[in-house]
JSON list of C-alpha atoms in Angstrom, two decimals:
[
{"chain": "S", "resi": 1, "resn": "MET", "atom": "CA", "xyz": [224.14, -134.93, -86.34]},
{"chain": "S", "resi": 2, "resn": "SER", "atom": "CA", "xyz": [227.72, -133.82, -85.66]},
{"chain": "S", "resi": 3, "resn": "ASN", "atom": "CA", "xyz": [228.71, -130.16, -85.32]},
{"chain": "S", "resi": 4, "resn": "TYR", "atom": "CA", "xyz": [230.65, -130.42, -88.58]},
{"chain": "S", "resi": 5, "resn": "GLU", "atom": "CA", "xyz": [227.59, -131.73, -90.44]},
{"chain": "S", "resi": 6, "resn": "ALA", "atom": "CA", "xyz": [225.42, -129.02, -88.87]},
{"chain": "S", "resi": 7, "resn": "ILE", "atom": "CA", "xyz": [227.77, -126.23, -90.01]},
{"chain": "S", "resi": 8, "resn": "ASN", "atom": "CA", "xyz": [228.06, -127.83, -93.42]},
{"chain": "S", "resi": 9, "resn": "ASP", "atom": "CA", "xyz": [224.31, -127.33, -93.98]},
{"chain": "S", "resi": 10, "resn": "LEU", "atom": "CA", "xyz": [224.19, -123.67, -92.94]},
{"chain": "S", "resi": 11, "resn": "SER", "atom": "CA", "xyz": [224.29, -120.51, -95.06]},
{"chain": "S", "resi": 12, "resn": "PHE", "atom": "CA", "xyz": [226.58, -117.59, -94.21]},
{"chain": "S", "resi": 13, "resn": "LEU", "atom": "CA", "xyz": [226.56, -113.97, -95.35]},
{"chain": "S", "resi": 14, "resn": "LEU", "atom": "CA", "xyz": [229.95, -112.24, -95.21]},
{"chain": "S", "resi": 15, "resn": "VAL", "atom": "CA", "xyz": [229.92, -108.42, -95.12]},
{"chain": "S", "resi": 16, "resn": "GLU", "atom": "CA", "xyz": [233.43, -107.36, -96.07]},
{"chain": "S", "resi": 17, "resn": "PRO", "atom": "CA", "xyz": [234.38, -104.51, -98.46]},
{"chain": "S", "resi": 18, "resn": "SER", "atom": "CA", "xyz": [238.07, -105.47, -98.74]},
{"chain": "S", "resi": 19, "resn": "ASP", "atom": "CA", "xyz": [238.84, -107.97, -101.51]},
{"chain": "S", "resi": 20, "resn": "THR", "atom": "CA", "xyz": [241.91, -109.24, -99.67]},
{"chain": "S", "resi": 21, "resn": "GLN", "atom": "CA", "xyz": [240.17, -109.71, -96.33]},
{"chain": "S", "resi": 22, "resn": "ARG", "atom": "CA", "xyz": [237.16, -111.28, -98.04]},
{"chain": "S", "resi": 23, "resn": "LYS", "atom": "CA", "xyz": [239.37, -113.93, -99.68]},
{"chain": "S", "resi": 24, "resn": "ILE", "atom": "CA", "xyz": [241.13, -114.69, -96.37]},
{"chain": "S", "resi": 25, "resn": "ILE", "atom": "CA", "xyz": [237.87, -115.07, -94.42]},
{"chain": "S", "resi": 26, "resn": "VAL", "atom": "CA", "xyz": [236.11, -117.09, -97.14]},
{"chain": "S", "resi": 27, "resn": "LYS", "atom": "CA", "xyz": [239.06, -119.49, -97.28]},
{"chain": "S", "resi": 28, "resn": "ALA", "atom": "CA", "xyz": [238.98, -119.89, -93.49]},
{"chain": "S", "resi": 29, "resn": "LEU", "atom": "CA", "xyz": [235.21, -120.51, -93.54]},
{"chain": "S", "resi": 30, "resn": "GLN", "atom": "CA", "xyz": [235.62, -123.15, -96.22]},
{"chain": "S", "resi": 31, "resn": "GLU", "atom": "CA", "xyz": [238.34, -124.85, -94.17]},
{"chain": "S", "resi": 32, "resn": "ALA", "atom": "CA", "xyz": [235.87, -124.88, -91.26]},
{"chain": "S", "resi": 33, "resn": "GLY", "atom": "CA", "xyz": [233.48, -126.91, -93.41]},
{"chain": "S", "resi": 34, "resn": "ILE", "atom": "CA", "xyz": [231.18, -124.11, -94.59]},
{"chain": "S", "resi": 35, "resn": "LYS", "atom": "CA", "xyz": [230.09, -124.32, -98.20]},
{"chain": "S", "resi": 36, "resn": "GLN", "atom": "CA", "xyz": [227.23, -121.83, -98.54]},
{"chain": "S", "resi": 37, "resn": "ILE", "atom": "CA", "xyz": [228.88, -118.40, -98.38]},
{"chain": "S", "resi": 38, "resn": "GLU", "atom": "CA", "xyz": [227.53, -115.24, -99.99]},
{"chain": "S", "resi": 39, "resn": "CYS", "atom": "CA", "xyz": [229.47, -111.98, -99.91]},
{"chain": "S", "resi": 40, "resn": "VAL", "atom": "CA", "xyz": [228.30, -108.36, -99.86]},
{"chain": "S", "resi": 41, "resn": "ASN", "atom": "CA", "xyz": [230.16, -105.08, -99.40]},
{"chain": "S", "resi": 42, "resn": "SER", "atom": "CA", "xyz": [227.86, -102.70, -97.57]},
{"chain": "S", "resi": 43, "resn": "ILE", "atom": "CA", "xyz": [225.04, -102.20, -95.08]},
{"chain": "S", "resi": 44, "resn": "GLN", "atom": "CA", "xyz": [222.49, -101.62, -97.83]},
{"chain": "S", "resi": 45, "resn": "GLU", "atom": "CA", "xyz": [223.47, -104.80, -99.69]},
{"chain": "S", "resi": 46, "resn": "THR", "atom": "CA", "xyz": [223.21, -106.71, -96.41]},
{"chain": "S", "resi": 47, "resn": "ILE", "atom": "CA", "xyz": [219.72, -105.39, -95.65]},
{"chain": "S", "resi": 48, "resn": "ASP", "atom": "CA", "xyz": [218.57, -106.17, -99.19]},
{"chain": "S", "resi": 49, "resn": "THR", "atom": "CA", "xyz": [219.90, -109.72, -98.91]},
{"chain": "S", "resi": 50, "resn": "LEU", "atom": "CA", "xyz": [218.32, -110.29, -95.50]},
{"chain": "S", "resi": 51, "resn": "SER", "atom": "CA", "xyz": [214.91, -109.26, -96.84]},
{"chain": "S", "resi": 52, "resn": "SER", "atom": "CA", "xyz": [215.05, -111.84, -99.62]},
{"chain": "S", "resi": 53, "resn": "PHE", "atom": "CA", "xyz": [217.35, -114.68, -98.53]},
{"chain": "S", "resi": 54, "resn": "PRO", "atom": "CA", "xyz": [218.12, -114.49, -94.79]},
{"chain": "S", "resi": 55, "resn": "PRO", "atom": "CA", "xyz": [221.22, -116.56, -93.90]},
{"chain": "S", "resi": 56, "resn": "ASP", "atom": "CA", "xyz": [221.83, -118.57, -90.75]},
{"chain": "S", "resi": 57, "resn": "LEU", "atom": "CA", "xyz": [224.69, -116.23, -89.79]},
{"chain": "S", "resi": 58, "resn": "VAL", "atom": "CA", "xyz": [225.88, -112.76, -90.76]},
{"chain": "S", "resi": 59, "resn": "ILE", "atom": "CA", "xyz": [229.62, -112.20, -90.35]},
{"chain": "S", "resi": 60, "resn": "SER", "atom": "CA", "xyz": [230.65, -108.57, -90.66]},
{"chain": "S", "resi": 61, "resn": "SER", "atom": "CA", "xyz": [233.73, -106.39, -90.47]},
{"chain": "S", "resi": 62, "resn": "MET", "atom": "CA", "xyz": [233.53, -103.25, -88.32]},
{"chain": "S", "resi": 63, "resn": "TYR", "atom": "CA", "xyz": [233.91, -100.56, -90.98]},
{"chain": "S", "resi": 64, "resn": "LEU", "atom": "CA", "xyz": [231.81, -100.52, -94.15]},
{"chain": "S", "resi": 65, "resn": "PRO", "atom": "CA", "xyz": [231.44, -97.98, -96.99]},
{"chain": "S", "resi": 66, "resn": "ASP", "atom": "CA", "xyz": [228.06, -96.75, -95.72]},
{"chain": "S", "resi": 67, "resn": "GLY", "atom": "CA", "xyz": [228.57, -97.02, -91.96]},
{"chain": "S", "resi": 68, "resn": "SER", "atom": "CA", "xyz": [229.85, -99.38, -89.28]},
{"chain": "S", "resi": 69, "resn": "ALA", "atom": "CA", "xyz": [228.85, -102.75, -87.87]},
{"chain": "S", "resi": 70, "resn": "ASN", "atom": "CA", "xyz": [227.07, -100.80, -85.11]},
{"chain": "S", "resi": 71, "resn": "ASP", "atom": "CA", "xyz": [224.86, -99.12, -87.72]},
{"chain": "S", "resi": 72, "resn": "LEU", "atom": "CA", "xyz": [224.24, -102.47, -89.39]},
{"chain": "S", "resi": 73, "resn": "ILE", "atom": "CA", "xyz": [223.23, -104.25, -86.19]},
{"chain": "S", "resi": 74, "resn": "ASP", "atom": "CA", "xyz": [220.90, -101.36, -85.29]},
{"chain": "S", "resi": 75, "resn": "GLN", "atom": "CA", "xyz": [219.07, -101.75, -88.60]},
{"chain": "S", "resi": 76, "resn": "ILE", "atom": "CA", "xyz": [218.88, -105.53, -88.19]},
{"chain": "S", "resi": 77, "resn": "ARG", "atom": "CA", "xyz": [217.56, -105.37, -84.62]},
{"chain": "S", "resi": 78, "resn": "SER", "atom": "CA", "xyz": [215.03, -102.59, -85.38]},
{"chain": "S", "resi": 79, "resn": "ASN", "atom": "CA", "xyz": [213.25, -104.76, -87.96]},
{"chain": "S", "resi": 80, "resn": "GLU", "atom": "CA", "xyz": [210.99, -107.39, -86.39]},
{"chain": "S", "resi": 81, "resn": "GLU", "atom": "CA", "xyz": [211.61, -109.71, -89.35]},
{"chain": "S", "resi": 82, "resn": "THR", "atom": "CA", "xyz": [215.39, -109.72, -88.77]},
{"chain": "S", "resi": 83, "resn": "GLU", "atom": "CA", "xyz": [215.75, -108.87, -85.07]},
{"chain": "S", "resi": 84, "resn": "GLY", "atom": "CA", "xyz": [216.69, -112.44, -84.19]},
{"chain": "S", "resi": 85, "resn": "GLN", "atom": "CA", "xyz": [219.38, -112.69, -86.86]},
{"chain": "S", "resi": 86, "resn": "CYS", "atom": "CA", "xyz": [222.60, -114.34, -85.63]},
{"chain": "S", "resi": 87, "resn": "PHE", "atom": "CA", "xyz": [225.47, -111.90, -86.05]},
{"chain": "S", "resi": 88, "resn": "MET", "atom": "CA", "xyz": [229.23, -112.17, -85.59]},
{"chain": "S", "resi": 89, "resn": "LEU", "atom": "CA", "xyz": [231.99, -109.56, -85.92]},
{"chain": "S", "resi": 90, "resn": "ILE", "atom": "CA", "xyz": [235.48, -110.16, -87.29]},
{"chain": "S", "resi": 91, "resn": "SER", "atom": "CA", "xyz": [237.61, -107.07, -86.74]},
{"chain": "S", "resi": 92, "resn": "SER", "atom": "CA", "xyz": [240.94, -105.74, -85.52]},
{"chain": "S", "resi": 93, "resn": "GLU", "atom": "CA", "xyz": [239.01, -103.04, -83.61]},
{"chain": "S", "resi": 94, "resn": "ARG", "atom": "CA", "xyz": [240.13, -102.83, -79.96]},
{"chain": "S", "resi": 95, "resn": "ASN", "atom": "CA", "xyz": [238.10, -99.82, -78.79]},
{"chain": "S", "resi": 96, "resn": "LYS", "atom": "CA", "xyz": [235.87, -101.17, -76.02]},
{"chain": "S", "resi": 97, "resn": "GLU", "atom": "CA", "xyz": [233.29, -98.41, -76.50]},
{"chain": "S", "resi": 98, "resn": "HIS", "atom": "CA", "xyz": [232.79, -99.34, -80.16]},
{"chain": "S", "resi": 99, "resn": "LEU", "atom": "CA", "xyz": [232.53, -103.04, -79.33]},
{"chain": "S", "resi": 100, "resn": "GLU", "atom": "CA", "xyz": [230.23, -102.57, -76.34]},
{"chain": "S", "resi": 101, "resn": "HIS", "atom": "CA", "xyz": [227.33, -101.44, -78.53]},
{"chain": "S", "resi": 102, "resn": "LEU", "atom": "CA", "xyz": [227.51, -104.70, -80.47]},
{"chain": "S", "resi": 103, "resn": "ARG", "atom": "CA", "xyz": [227.63, -106.73, -77.28]},
{"chain": "S", "resi": 104, "resn": "GLN", "atom": "CA", "xyz": [224.59, -104.92, -75.90]},
{"chain": "S", "resi": 105, "resn": "SER", "atom": "CA", "xyz": [222.80, -105.78, -79.15]},
{"chain": "S", "resi": 106, "resn": "GLY", "atom": "CA", "xyz": [223.23, -109.47, -78.45]},
{"chain": "S", "resi": 107, "resn": "VAL", "atom": "CA", "xyz": [226.37, -110.16, -80.49]},
{"chain": "S", "resi": 108, "resn": "LEU", "atom": "CA", "xyz": [227.93, -113.10, -78.65]},
{"chain": "S", "resi": 109, "resn": "ALA", "atom": "CA", "xyz": [231.10, -113.54, -80.70]},
{"chain": "S", "resi": 110, "resn": "ILE", "atom": "CA", "xyz": [233.58, -110.81, -81.58]},
{"chain": "S", "resi": 111, "resn": "LEU", "atom": "CA", "xyz": [236.56, -112.42, -83.29]},
{"chain": "S", "resi": 112, "resn": "PRO", "atom": "CA", "xyz": [239.76, -110.35, -83.42]},
{"chain": "S", "resi": 113, "resn": "LYS", "atom": "CA", "xyz": [242.13, -110.36, -86.38]},
{"chain": "S", "resi": 114, "resn": "PRO", "atom": "CA", "xyz": [244.31, -112.28, -86.96]},
{"chain": "S", "resi": 115, "resn": "PHE", "atom": "CA", "xyz": [242.47, -115.43, -85.92]},
{"chain": "S", "resi": 116, "resn": "SER", "atom": "CA", "xyz": [243.15, -119.16, -86.02]},
{"chain": "S", "resi": 117, "resn": "LEU", "atom": "CA", "xyz": [240.85, -121.77, -87.53]},
{"chain": "S", "resi": 118, "resn": "LYS", "atom": "CA", "xyz": [240.14, -123.05, -84.01]},
{"chain": "S", "resi": 119, "resn": "ASP", "atom": "CA", "xyz": [239.14, -119.53, -82.89]},
{"chain": "S", "resi": 120, "resn": "LEU", "atom": "CA", "xyz": [236.84, -119.17, -85.89]},
{"chain": "S", "resi": 121, "resn": "LYS", "atom": "CA", "xyz": [235.09, -122.48, -85.23]},
{"chain": "S", "resi": 122, "resn": "ARG", "atom": "CA", "xyz": [234.57, -121.68, -81.56]},
{"chain": "S", "resi": 123, "resn": "ALA", "atom": "CA", "xyz": [233.11, -118.26, -82.42]},
{"chain": "S", "resi": 124, "resn": "ILE", "atom": "CA", "xyz": [230.70, -119.82, -84.92]},
{"chain": "S", "resi": 125, "resn": "HIS", "atom": "CA", "xyz": [229.66, -122.46, -82.40]},
{"chain": "S", "resi": 126, "resn": "ALA", "atom": "CA", "xyz": [229.02, -119.82, -79.75]},
{"chain": "S", "resi": 127, "resn": "THR", "atom": "CA", "xyz": [227.01, -117.63, -82.11]},
{"chain": "S", "resi": 128, "resn": "LEU", "atom": "CA", "xyz": [224.87, -120.39, -83.59]},
{"chain": "S", "resi": 129, "resn": "ASP", "atom": "CA", "xyz": [224.22, -122.19, -80.31]},
{"chain": "S", "resi": 130, "resn": "LEU", "atom": "CA", "xyz": [225.99, -125.32, -81.55]},
{"chain": "S", "resi": 131, "resn": "ILE", "atom": "CA", "xyz": [226.78, -127.18, -78.35]},
{"chain": "S", "resi": 132, "resn": "ILE", "atom": "CA", "xyz": [230.31, -128.63, -78.23]},
{"chain": "S", "resi": 133, "resn": "GLU", "atom": "CA", "xyz": [230.08, -132.02, -76.54]},
{"chain": "S", "resi": 134, "resn": "GLU", "atom": "CA", "xyz": [233.34, -131.81, -74.63]},
{"chain": "S", "resi": 135, "resn": "GLU", "atom": "CA", "xyz": [232.33, -128.46, -73.13]},
{"chain": "S", "resi": 136, "resn": "ILE", "atom": "CA", "xyz": [228.71, -129.11, -72.11]},
{"chain": "S", "resi": 137, "resn": "ASP", "atom": "CA", "xyz": [227.37, -132.55, -71.29]},
{"chain": "S", "resi": 138, "resn": "LEU", "atom": "CA", "xyz": [223.81, -132.83, -69.96]},
{"chain": "S", "resi": 139, "resn": "GLU", "atom": "CA", "xyz": [223.51, -136.61, -70.27]},
{"chain": "S", "resi": 140, "resn": "MET", "atom": "CA", "xyz": [223.66, -136.97, -66.49]},
{"chain": "S", "resi": 141, "resn": "PHE", "atom": "CA", "xyz": [220.81, -134.50, -65.97]},
{"chain": "S", "resi": 142, "resn": "ASP", "atom": "CA", "xyz": [217.15, -134.19, -66.85]},
{"chain": "S", "resi": 143, "resn": "PRO", "atom": "CA", "xyz": [217.13, -130.65, -68.31]},
{"chain": "S", "resi": 144, "resn": "ARG", "atom": "CA", "xyz": [213.49, -130.21, -67.34]},
{"chain": "S", "resi": 145, "resn": "THR", "atom": "CA", "xyz": [214.48, -130.27, -63.67]},
{"chain": "S", "resi": 146, "resn": "LEU", "atom": "CA", "xyz": [217.27, -127.70, -63.92]},
{"chain": "S", "resi": 147, "resn": "ARG", "atom": "CA", "xyz": [216.76, -124.14, -62.63]},
{"chain": "S", "resi": 148, "resn": "VAL", "atom": "CA", "xyz": [218.97, -121.55, -64.31]},
{"chain": "S", "resi": 149, "resn": "LEU", "atom": "CA", "xyz": [219.68, -117.91, -63.48]},
{"chain": "S", "resi": 150, "resn": "VAL", "atom": "CA", "xyz": [220.87, -115.86, -66.47]},
{"chain": "S", "resi": 151, "resn": "THR", "atom": "CA", "xyz": [222.68, -112.66, -65.48]},
{"chain": "S", "resi": 152, "resn": "ASP", "atom": "CA", "xyz": [223.43, -110.12, -68.21]},
{"chain": "S", "resi": 153, "resn": "ASP", "atom": "CA", "xyz": [222.73, -106.40, -68.60]},
{"chain": "S", "resi": 154, "resn": "SER", "atom": "CA", "xyz": [221.95, -106.87, -72.32]},
{"chain": "S", "resi": 155, "resn": "LEU", "atom": "CA", "xyz": [218.32, -107.74, -73.08]},
{"chain": "S", "resi": 156, "resn": "MET", "atom": "CA", "xyz": [219.30, -109.24, -76.45]},
{"chain": "S", "resi": 157, "resn": "ALA", "atom": "CA", "xyz": [221.95, -111.42, -74.81]},
{"chain": "S", "resi": 158, "resn": "ARG", "atom": "CA", "xyz": [219.44, -112.65, -72.23]},
{"chain": "S", "resi": 159, "resn": "LYS", "atom": "CA", "xyz": [216.99, -113.55, -75.00]},
{"chain": "S", "resi": 160, "resn": "HIS", "atom": "CA", "xyz": [219.70, -115.32, -76.97]},
{"chain": "S", "resi": 161, "resn": "ILE", "atom": "CA", "xyz": [220.93, -117.36, -74.00]},
{"chain": "S", "resi": 162, "resn": "SER", "atom": "CA", "xyz": [217.36, -118.24, -73.05]},
{"chain": "S", "resi": 163, "resn": "LYS", "atom": "CA", "xyz": [216.70, -119.49, -76.57]},
{"chain": "S", "resi": 164, "resn": "THR", "atom": "CA", "xyz": [219.84, -121.63, -76.42]},
{"chain": "S", "resi": 165, "resn": "LEU", "atom": "CA", "xyz": [218.79, -123.14, -73.10]},
{"chain": "S", "resi": 166, "resn": "ASN", "atom": "CA", "xyz": [215.30, -123.84, -74.45]},
{"chain": "S", "resi": 167, "resn": "THR", "atom": "CA", "xyz": [216.79, -125.86, -77.33]},
{"chain": "S", "resi": 168, "resn": "MET", "atom": "CA", "xyz": [218.53, -127.99, -74.68]},
{"chain": "S", "resi": 169, "resn": "GLY", "atom": "CA", "xyz": [215.21, -128.67, -72.95]},
{"chain": "S", "resi": 170, "resn": "ILE", "atom": "CA", "xyz": [215.75, -126.19, -70.10]},
{"chain": "S", "resi": 171, "resn": "GLU", "atom": "CA", "xyz": [212.62, -124.15, -69.43]},
{"chain": "S", "resi": 172, "resn": "ASP", "atom": "CA", "xyz": [212.93, -123.03, -65.78]},
{"chain": "S", "resi": 173, "resn": "ILE", "atom": "CA", "xyz": [214.92, -119.81, -66.33]},
{"chain": "S", "resi": 174, "resn": "GLU", "atom": "CA", "xyz": [215.03, -116.55, -64.39]},
{"chain": "S", "resi": 175, "resn": "PHE", "atom": "CA", "xyz": [216.91, -113.37, -65.25]},
{"chain": "S", "resi": 176, "resn": "ALA", "atom": "CA", "xyz": [218.97, -110.67, -63.55]},
{"chain": "S", "resi": 177, "resn": "GLU", "atom": "CA", "xyz": [220.44, -107.54, -65.13]},
{"chain": "S", "resi": 178, "resn": "ASN", "atom": "CA", "xyz": [223.56, -107.41, -62.95]},
{"chain": "S", "resi": 179, "resn": "GLY", "atom": "CA", "xyz": [225.35, -109.20, -60.14]},
{"chain": "S", "resi": 180, "resn": "ARG", "atom": "CA", "xyz": [223.58, -107.32, -57.37]},
{"chain": "S", "resi": 181, "resn": "GLU", "atom": "CA", "xyz": [220.17, -108.26, -58.77]},
{"chain": "S", "resi": 182, "resn": "ALA", "atom": "CA", "xyz": [221.36, -111.86, -59.13]},
{"chain": "S", "resi": 183, "resn": "ILE", "atom": "CA", "xyz": [222.37, -111.93, -55.44]},
{"chain": "S", "resi": 184, "resn": "GLU", "atom": "CA", "xyz": [218.89, -110.73, -54.47]},
{"chain": "S", "resi": 185, "resn": "THR", "atom": "CA", "xyz": [217.32, -113.46, -56.61]},
{"chain": "S", "resi": 186, "resn": "LEU", "atom": "CA", "xyz": [219.63, -116.14, -55.18]},
{"chain": "S", "resi": 187, "resn": "SER", "atom": "CA", "xyz": [218.65, -115.15, -51.65]},
{"chain": "S", "resi": 188, "resn": "GLN", "atom": "CA", "xyz": [215.02, -115.96, -52.49]},
{"chain": "S", "resi": 189, "resn": "SER", "atom": "CA", "xyz": [215.35, -119.06, -54.70]},
{"chain": "S", "resi": 190, "resn": "GLU", "atom": "CA", "xyz": [217.70, -121.99, -55.35]},
{"chain": "S", "resi": 191, "resn": "PHE", "atom": "CA", "xyz": [219.34, -122.55, -58.75]},
{"chain": "S", "resi": 192, "resn": "ASP", "atom": "CA", "xyz": [221.37, -125.37, -60.28]},
{"chain": "S", "resi": 193, "resn": "LEU", "atom": "CA", "xyz": [223.27, -123.11, -62.68]},
{"chain": "S", "resi": 194, "resn": "ILE", "atom": "CA", "xyz": [224.18, -119.43, -63.00]},
{"chain": "S", "resi": 195, "resn": "ILE", "atom": "CA", "xyz": [225.15, -118.10, -66.43]},
{"chain": "S", "resi": 196, "resn": "THR", "atom": "CA", "xyz": [226.73, -114.67, -66.10]},
{"chain": "S", "resi": 197, "resn": "ASP", "atom": "CA", "xyz": [228.22, -111.94, -68.22]},
{"chain": "S", "resi": 198, "resn": "TYR", "atom": "CA", "xyz": [231.52, -110.42, -67.05]},
{"chain": "S", "resi": 199, "resn": "ASN", "atom": "CA", "xyz": [231.11, -106.67, -67.64]},
{"chain": "S", "resi": 200, "resn": "MET", "atom": "CA", "xyz": [227.95, -105.38, -65.89]},
{"chain": "S", "resi": 201, "resn": "PRO", "atom": "CA", "xyz": [227.01, -102.31, -63.83]},
{"chain": "S", "resi": 202, "resn": "GLU", "atom": "CA", "xyz": [226.45, -102.45, -60.06]},
{"chain": "S", "resi": 203, "resn": "MET", "atom": "CA", "xyz": [228.27, -105.79, -59.69]},
{"chain": "S", "resi": 204, "resn": "ASP", "atom": "CA", "xyz": [230.22, -107.54, -62.48]},
{"chain": "S", "resi": 205, "resn": "GLY", "atom": "CA", "xyz": [230.56, -111.24, -63.19]},
{"chain": "S", "resi": 206, "resn": "LYS", "atom": "CA", "xyz": [233.75, -111.73, -61.19]},
{"chain": "S", "resi": 207, "resn": "GLU", "atom": "CA", "xyz": [232.25, -110.06, -58.12]},
{"chain": "S", "resi": 208, "resn": "LEU", "atom": "CA", "xyz": [229.14, -112.21, -58.49]},
{"chain": "S", "resi": 209, "resn": "THR", "atom": "CA", "xyz": [231.25, -115.37, -58.79]},
{"chain": "S", "resi": 210, "resn": "ASP", "atom": "CA", "xyz": [233.27, -114.45, -55.69]},
{"chain": "S", "resi": 211, "resn": "ALA", "atom": "CA", "xyz": [230.08, -113.74, -53.71]},
{"chain": "S", "resi": 212, "resn": "VAL", "atom": "CA", "xyz": [228.55, -117.08, -54.69]},
{"chain": "S", "resi": 213, "resn": "ARG", "atom": "CA", "xyz": [231.70, -119.03, -53.87]},
{"chain": "S", "resi": 214, "resn": "GLN", "atom": "CA", "xyz": [231.98, -117.34, -50.47]},
{"chain": "S", "resi": 215, "resn": "THR", "atom": "CA", "xyz": [228.39, -118.13, -49.48]},
{"chain": "S", "resi": 216, "resn": "PRO", "atom": "CA", "xyz": [228.03, -121.69, -48.08]},
{"chain": "S", "resi": 217, "resn": "GLU", "atom": "CA", "xyz": [224.41, -122.17, -49.15]},
{"chain": "S", "resi": 218, "resn": "TRP", "atom": "CA", "xyz": [225.31, -121.34, -52.77]},
{"chain": "S", "resi": 219, "resn": "GLU", "atom": "CA", "xyz": [228.65, -123.13, -53.07]},
{"chain": "S", "resi": 220, "resn": "LEU", "atom": "CA", "xyz": [227.19, -126.14, -54.90]},
{"chain": "S", "resi": 221, "resn": "THR", "atom": "CA", "xyz": [225.65, -123.92, -57.59]},
{"chain": "S", "resi": 222, "resn": "SER", "atom": "CA", "xyz": [227.45, -124.25, -60.94]},
{"chain": "S", "resi": 223, "resn": "LEU", "atom": "CA", "xyz": [228.71, -121.05, -62.60]},
{"chain": "S", "resi": 224, "resn": "PHE", "atom": "CA", "xyz": [229.24, -120.50, -66.31]}
]
């Protein structure tokens, strides 16, 4: 099944109170091959819809009549029936503090406005774990033999990445909450691949990457 066919079969819920923005985003989604799109205006309408007809992906703007995307994601994650819901933000918001809460809640794609069709497709692929063939090719490897270290300070992000790796047949996964913890783990075990976040306390992703590349015994480890 191609990525286009996979997207074509999925259902999307767009949370957008602005009529103009809703039309723009719906048109872009349709151009990306998405046919099943339902629209709501508020947090309450979103929660009601999720309880009856949960979609494959929720796409939300930052500011809603009854709260923000941060409030919405909190309600989604606090309910065990919806805590695994895939969620994506489309917003012109640039305040890192406002966006950080969403990232810590496991939101992998935050798409800024204005966006291109290519940007939209890539964000959807990232959020829904749809593997793009030209970016990741595991044909040369037996995924069951790969050892992966996932480094991210967000528990939800670690769970999401782990789930993605599991769908690819990779089961041997360990976790670290920051670069310093990853270094400690690397000193005790060997890994084929390190998947790391960029912004983390103690030691960020760039510092971790530099440390790995400067250590001879780790230089063959792939970083992503």
